[in-house]
CSV table of C-alpha atoms in Angstrom, one decimal:
chain,number,residue,atom,x,y,z
A,196,MET,CA,0.0,0.0,0.0
A,197,ARG,CA,1.0,3.6,-0.7
A,198,PHE,CA,-0.7,6.7,0.6
A,199,LEU,CA,-0.7,9.0,-2.5
A,200,GLY,CA,-2.5,11.9,-0.6
A,201,HIS,CA,-5.9,12.9,0.6
A,202,SER,CA,-8.0,9.7,0.3
A,203,THR,CA,-6.0,8.2,-2.5
A,204,LEU,CA,-4.5,4.8,-1.7
A,205,TRP,CA,-2.5,2.5,-4.1
A,206,ILE,CA,-3.1,-1.1,-2.9
A,207,ARG,CA,-1.8,-4.3,-4.4
A,208,MET,CA,-4.0,-7.3,-3.3
A,209,GLY,CA,-5.1,-10.5,-4.9
A,210,GLY,CA,-3.0,-10.0,-8.0
A,211,ARG,CA,-4.7,-6.6,-8.7
A,212,VAL,CA,-3.7,-3.0,-8.2
A,213,VAL,CA,-6.4,-0.8,-6.7
A,214,LEU,CA,-6.7,3.0,-6.5
A,215,THR,CA,-9.1,4.6,-4.1
A,216,ASP,CA,-10.7,8.0,-4.7
A,217,PRO,CA,-8.0,9.2,-7.0
A,218,VAL,CA,-6.9,12.9,-6.7
A,219,LEU,CA,-3.8,13.2,-8.8
A,220,THR,CA,-3.6,16.7,-10.0
A,221,ALA,CA,-2.1,20.0,-8.7
A,222,ARG,CA,-5.5,21.5,-8.3
A,223,VAL,CA,-9.1,20.4,-7.5
A,224,GLY,CA,-11.4,23.3,-8.1
A,225,PRO,CA,-10.5,26.0,-5.5
A,226,LEU,CA,-8.2,23.6,-3.7
A,227,ARG,CA,-4.5,23.3,-4.4
A,228,ARG,CA,-2.3,20.4,-3.7
A,229,VAL,CA,0.4,21.3,-1.2
A,230,VAL,CA,2.5,18.1,-1.9
A,231,PRO,CA,3.9,17.0,-5.2
A,232,ALA,CA,1.3,15.7,-7.8
A,233,VAL,CA,1.2,12.0,-8.5
A,234,SER,CA,3.4,11.0,-11.5
A,235,PRO,CA,1.8,9.0,-14.4
A,236,GLU,CA,4.2,6.1,-13.6
A,237,ASP,CA,2.7,5.8,-10.1
A,238,VAL,CA,-0.7,4.9,-11.6
A,239,ALA,CA,0.2,3.2,-14.9
A,240,ASP,CA,-0.6,-0.3,-13.5
A,241,ILE,CA,-4.0,0.4,-12.0
A,242,SER,CA,-6.7,-2.2,-12.8
A,243,LEU,CA,-9.5,-1.3,-10.4
A,244,VAL,CA,-10.6,2.1,-9.1
A,245,LEU,CA,-12.9,2.4,-6.1
A,246,ILE,CA,-14.9,5.6,-5.6
A,247,SER,CA,-16.5,6.2,-2.2
A,248,HIS,CA,-18.8,9.1,-3.1
A,249,LEU,CA,-19.4,11.8,-5.6
A,250,HIS,CA,-17.7,14.9,-4.0
A,251,ALA,CA,-15.1,16.4,-6.3
A,252,ASP,CA,-12.2,15.7,-3.9
A,253,HIS,CA,-13.0,12.0,-4.2
A,254,LEU,CA,-14.5,11.6,-7.6
A,255,HIS,CA,-12.3,13.9,-9.6
A,256,ILE,CA,-12.9,13.7,-13.4
A,257,GLY,CA,-9.5,15.1,-14.4
A,258,SER,CA,-7.7,12.5,-12.3
A,259,LEU,CA,-9.8,9.7,-13.7
A,260,ARG,CA,-8.8,10.7,-17.2
A,261,ARG,CA,-5.2,10.2,-16.3
A,262,LEU,CA,-5.7,6.5,-15.5
A,263,PRO,CA,-5.5,3.6,-17.9
A,264,ARG,CA,-8.6,3.5,-20.1
A,265,ASP,CA,-9.2,-0.2,-19.4
A,266,ALA,CA,-9.3,0.2,-15.6
A,267,ARG,CA,-12.6,-0.7,-14.0
A,268,VAL,CA,-14.0,2.4,-12.3
A,269,VAL,CA,-16.5,1.3,-9.6
A,270,VAL,CA,-18.9,4.0,-8.3
A,271,PRO,CA,-21.7,3.9,-5.8
A,272,ARG,CA,-24.9,2.5,-7.3
A,273,GLY,CA,-26.8,5.1,-9.2
A,274,ALA,CA,-23.8,7.2,-10.3
A,275,GLY,CA,-22.7,5.1,-13.3
A,276,GLU,CA,-24.6,6.7,-16.1
A,277,TRP,CA,-23.7,10.2,-15.0
A,278,LEU,CA,-20.0,9.3,-15.0
A,279,ARG,CA,-20.2,7.6,-18.4
A,280,ARG,CA,-21.5,10.8,-19.8
A,281,LYS,CA,-18.3,12.5,-18.6
A,282,GLY,CA,-16.3,10.2,-20.9
A,283,VAL,CA,-15.1,7.6,-18.4
A,284,PRO,CA,-15.2,4.4,-20.5
A,285,ARG,CA,-15.4,1.5,-18.1
A,286,VAL,CA,-17.8,2.3,-15.3
A,287,GLU,CA,-19.5,-0.2,-13.0
A,288,GLU,CA,-21.6,0.2,-9.9
A,289,ILE,CA,-21.7,-1.4,-6.4
A,290,GLY,CA,-24.1,-0.8,-3.6
A,291,VAL,CA,-23.9,-1.2,0.2
A,292,GLY,CA,-24.0,-5.0,0.9
A,293,GLU,CA,-23.0,-5.9,-2.7
A,294,VAL,CA,-19.8,-7.8,-3.7
A,295,LEU,CA,-17.6,-7.6,-6.7
A,296,THR,CA,-14.6,-9.8,-7.6
A,297,ASP,CA,-11.6,-9.0,-9.7
A,298,GLY,CA,-9.1,-11.8,-10.0
A,299,GLY,CA,-8.3,-12.9,-6.5
A,300,LEU,CA,-9.7,-9.8,-4.9
A,301,ARG,CA,-13.2,-9.5,-3.3
A,302,VAL,CA,-14.7,-6.1,-2.6
A,303,THR,CA,-17.8,-5.6,-0.4
A,304,GLY,CA,-19.6,-2.2,-0.3
A,305,VAL,CA,-20.1,-1.1,3.3
A,306,PRO,CA,-22.0,1.9,4.7
A,307,ALA,CA,-20.7,5.4,5.5
A,308,ASP,CA,-22.1,8.4,7.2
A,309,HIS,CA,-21.6,11.2,4.7
A,310,SER,CA,-23.5,13.2,2.1
A,311,GLY,CA,-23.6,11.4,-1.3
A,312,HIS,CA,-24.7,14.4,-3.4
A,313,ARG,CA,-22.2,15.8,-5.8
A,314,TRP,CA,-22.7,19.4,-4.7
A,315,GLY,CA,-23.4,18.9,-1.0
A,316,PRO,CA,-26.0,17.8,1.4
A,317,ARG,CA,-28.4,20.7,1.1
A,318,LEU,CA,-29.1,20.4,-2.7
A,319,THR,CA,-31.7,18.1,-4.2
A,320,HIS,CA,-30.9,18.4,-7.9
A,321,GLY,CA,-27.9,16.9,-9.7
A,322,PRO,CA,-26.1,13.6,-9.3
A,323,ASP,CA,-26.7,11.8,-6.0
A,324,ALA,CA,-25.7,8.4,-4.8
A,325,ARG,CA,-25.2,6.9,-1.4
A,326,ALA,CA,-21.7,7.4,0.1
A,327,MET,CA,-20.0,4.2,1.1
A,328,GLY,CA,-16.8,2.5,2.1
A,329,HIS,CA,-15.1,-0.7,0.9
A,330,LEU,CA,-13.9,-3.9,2.5
A,331,LEU,CA,-11.2,-5.6,0.5
A,332,GLU,CA,-10.2,-9.2,1.0
A,333,ALA,CA,-7.5,-11.3,-0.6
A,334,ASP,CA,-4.8,-13.8,0.3
A,335,GLY,CA,-6.0,-13.9,4.0
A,336,VAL,CA,-5.8,-10.1,4.4
A,337,ARG,CA,-8.8,-7.8,5.1
A,338,VAL,CA,-8.5,-4.1,4.5
A,339,TYR,CA,-11.3,-1.5,5.4
A,340,VAL,CA,-11.2,1.8,3.5
A,341,SER,CA,-13.9,4.0,5.0
A,342,GLY,CA,-14.1,6.8,2.5
A,343,ASP,CA,-15.4,10.0,4.1
A,344,THR,CA,-17.6,9.2,7.1
A,345,GLY,CA,-18.6,10.2,10.6
A,346,LEU,CA,-19.2,7.7,13.4
A,347,PHE,CA,-22.2,5.4,12.9
A,348,ASP,CA,-23.6,2.3,14.4
A,349,GLY,CA,-22.7,0.1,11.4
A,350,LEU,CA,-19.0,0.3,12.3
A,351,ASP,CA,-19.7,-2.5,14.8
A,352,ASP,CA,-21.3,-4.5,12.0
A,353,ILE,CA,-18.2,-4.2,9.8
A,354,ALA,CA,-16.0,-5.4,12.7
A,355,ALA,CA,-18.4,-8.3,13.2
A,356,GLN,CA,-17.7,-9.6,9.7
A,357,GLY,CA,-14.2,-10.7,10.7
A,358,PRO,CA,-10.9,-9.3,12.0
A,359,ILE,CA,-9.5,-6.4,10.1
A,360,ASP,CA,-5.8,-6.3,9.3
A,361,LEU,CA,-5.7,-2.6,8.2
A,362,ALA,CA,-8.2,0.2,8.4
A,363,ALA,CA,-7.6,3.4,6.4
A,364,LEU,CA,-9.5,6.2,8.3
A,365,PRO,CA,-9.9,9.9,7.6
A,366,VAL,CA,-8.6,12.2,10.4
A,367,TRP,CA,-9.2,15.6,8.9
A,368,GLY,CA,-9.9,17.3,5.5
A,369,TRP,CA,-8.8,20.2,3.4
A,370,GLY,CA,-9.9,23.3,5.4
A,371,PRO,CA,-9.7,24.9,8.8
A,372,ASN,CA,-13.0,23.2,10.0
A,373,LEU,CA,-14.9,20.0,9.5
A,374,GLY,CA,-18.5,19.7,8.5
A,375,PRO,CA,-20.8,16.8,9.4
A,376,GLY,CA,-20.0,13.4,8.2
A,377,HIS,CA,-16.2,13.6,8.9
A,378,LEU,CA,-13.8,12.1,11.5
A,379,ASP,CA,-11.4,14.2,13.4
A,380,PRO,CA,-8.5,12.6,15.4
A,381,ALA,CA,-10.7,11.8,18.4
A,382,GLY,CA,-13.5,10.4,16.2
A,383,ALA,CA,-11.1,8.3,14.2
A,384,ALA,CA,-9.7,6.9,17.5
A,385,GLU,CA,-13.3,5.9,18.5
A,386,ALA,CA,-13.6,4.2,15.2
A,387,VAL,CA,-10.5,2.2,16.0
A,388,ARG,CA,-12.0,1.2,19.3
A,389,ARG,CA,-15.1,-0.2,17.5
A,390,LEU,CA,-13.3,-1.8,14.5
A,391,ARG,CA,-10.3,-3.2,16.4
A,392,PRO,CA,-7.9,-3.3,13.3
A,393,ALA,CA,-4.4,-4.6,13.7
A,394,VAL,CA,-3.1,-1.5,11.9
A,395,ALA,CA,-4.7,1.9,11.2
A,396,VAL,CA,-3.4,4.3,8.6
A,397,PRO,CA,-4.7,7.9,8.8
A,398,VAL,CA,-5.8,9.5,5.5
A,399,HIS,CA,-7.6,12.6,4.3
A,400,TRP,CA,-5.0,15.0,5.6
A,401,GLY,CA,-1.9,17.0,4.6
A,402,THR,CA,-2.7,17.2,0.8
A,403,LEU,CA,-5.2,19.8,-0.2
A,404,ALA,CA,-5.9,23.4,1.1
A,405,VAL,CA,-7.9,26.3,-0.1
A,406,THR,CA,-5.8,28.3,-2.5
A,407,GLY,CA,-3.9,31.1,-0.6
A,408,LEU,CA,-5.1,30.1,2.9
A,409,CYS,CA,-1.7,28.7,4.0
A,410,GLU,CA,0.0,31.9,3.0
A,411,LEU,CA,-2.2,34.2,5.1
A,412,PRO,CA,-0.4,35.9,8.0
A,413,GLY,CA,-1.5,35.4,11.6
A,414,GLY,CA,-4.0,33.0,13.0
A,415,PRO,CA,-5.9,31.6,9.9
A,416,GLY,CA,-2.8,30.8,8.0
A,417,ALA,CA,-1.0,29.4,11.0
A,418,ARG,CA,-4.0,27.2,11.9
A,419,MET,CA,-4.2,25.8,8.4
A,420,ARG,CA,-0.4,25.1,8.3
A,421,ARG,CA,-0.8,23.1,11.5
A,422,LEU,CA,-3.8,21.2,10.2
A,423,LEU,CA,-1.7,20.0,7.3
A,424,VAL,CA,0.6,18.3,9.7
A,425,GLU,CA,-0.9,17.6,13.2
A,426,PRO,CA,-4.1,15.5,12.7
A,427,PRO,CA,-2.5,12.1,12.1
A,428,HIS,CA,-0.2,12.4,15.0
A,429,ALA,CA,-3.0,13.6,17.3
A,430,PHE,CA,-4.9,10.5,16.1
A,431,ALA,CA,-2.0,8.2,17.0
A,432,ASP,CA,-1.8,9.9,20.4
A,433,GLU,CA,-5.5,9.3,21.0
A,434,VAL,CA,-5.3,5.6,20.1
A,435,ALA,CA,-2.2,5.2,22.4
A,436,ALA,CA,-3.8,7.1,25.3
A,437,ALA,CA,-6.9,4.9,25.1
A,438,GLY,CA,-4.8,1.7,25.3
A,439,HIS,CA,-5.9,0.2,22.1
A,440,PRO,CA,-3.7,-2.6,20.7
A,441,THR,CA,-4.0,-1.2,17.2
A,442,ARG,CA,-0.7,0.0,15.6
A,443,VAL,CA,-1.1,3.4,14.0
A,444,VAL,CA,1.2,3.9,10.9
A,445,VAL,CA,1.6,7.5,9.9
A,446,VAL,CA,3.0,7.9,6.4
A,447,PRO,CA,3.3,11.2,4.5
A,448,PRO,CA,1.6,11.7,1.2
A,449,GLY,CA,3.6,9.5,-1.2
A,450,GLY,CA,4.7,7.2,1.6
A,451,ALA,CA,4.5,3.4,1.6
A,452,VAL,CA,3.0,1.1,4.2
A,453,GLU,CA,4.8,-2.1,4.9
A,454,PRO,CA,3.1,-5.2,3.4
A,455,LEU,CA,0.6,-7.2,5.4
A,456,HIS,CA,0.7,-11.0,5.3
A,457,GLY,CA,-2.5,-12.0,7.0
A,458,HIS,CA,-1.2,-12.0,10.6
A,459,ARG,CA,-3.2,-10.1,13.1
A,460,SER,CA,-2.3,-8.7,16.5
A,461,ASP,CA,-3.7,-10.4,19.6
A,462,ARG,CA,-6.7,-8.3,20.5
């Protein structure tokens, strides 16, 4: 696994290479990338793309167009036709509770607590599909990728499906504040308590910021600069303080996570 920034993970499992919520470009609308953009070589071998929801910092059309045209792009059920009209050639759908297979990889759609509307929770027109996470299984390894989510009762149901080797959990976002349907470091630590993964990797941090915000003098700029760095470490501290056996692995955007081989910590 590599953390390519924001919610974009490169994962090799079951003989397949998976990319989650690809954001690869220097800009996403009013947001700019504060770490280097992803090189074409990093995504040349992608065979499967998993999209958690329709927000532009997770389903980014410009980034999808940089991927191999034969990659399977899997979106929440109900969003397929809208994305095909954008020129993405190989689009499939999955819903919560549904399963798809690709080679030796099995992917199950799981719930998330987050707005699924393309333009935000208060709008009723335009593309809308239920936000979700994904549970990936292959070669005796189980990986949970939550997508954007707040805390919800279904986390316990995900944990009940079997031990989780690795959980990729959001710990912040791209601005100075978080809206509903997001996890901050304390919320992500509570998710760890419920999920009991062997390893947790914090994502959704340190990658995007509103253009010009980091350069502002004084409080607003200083706060944003801290929020590009501090959330994953605060999450690790919360997990440790609570005494959870989960090992938190903080990697910077572009960093690699050591391979998992199906062993799980005693918990």
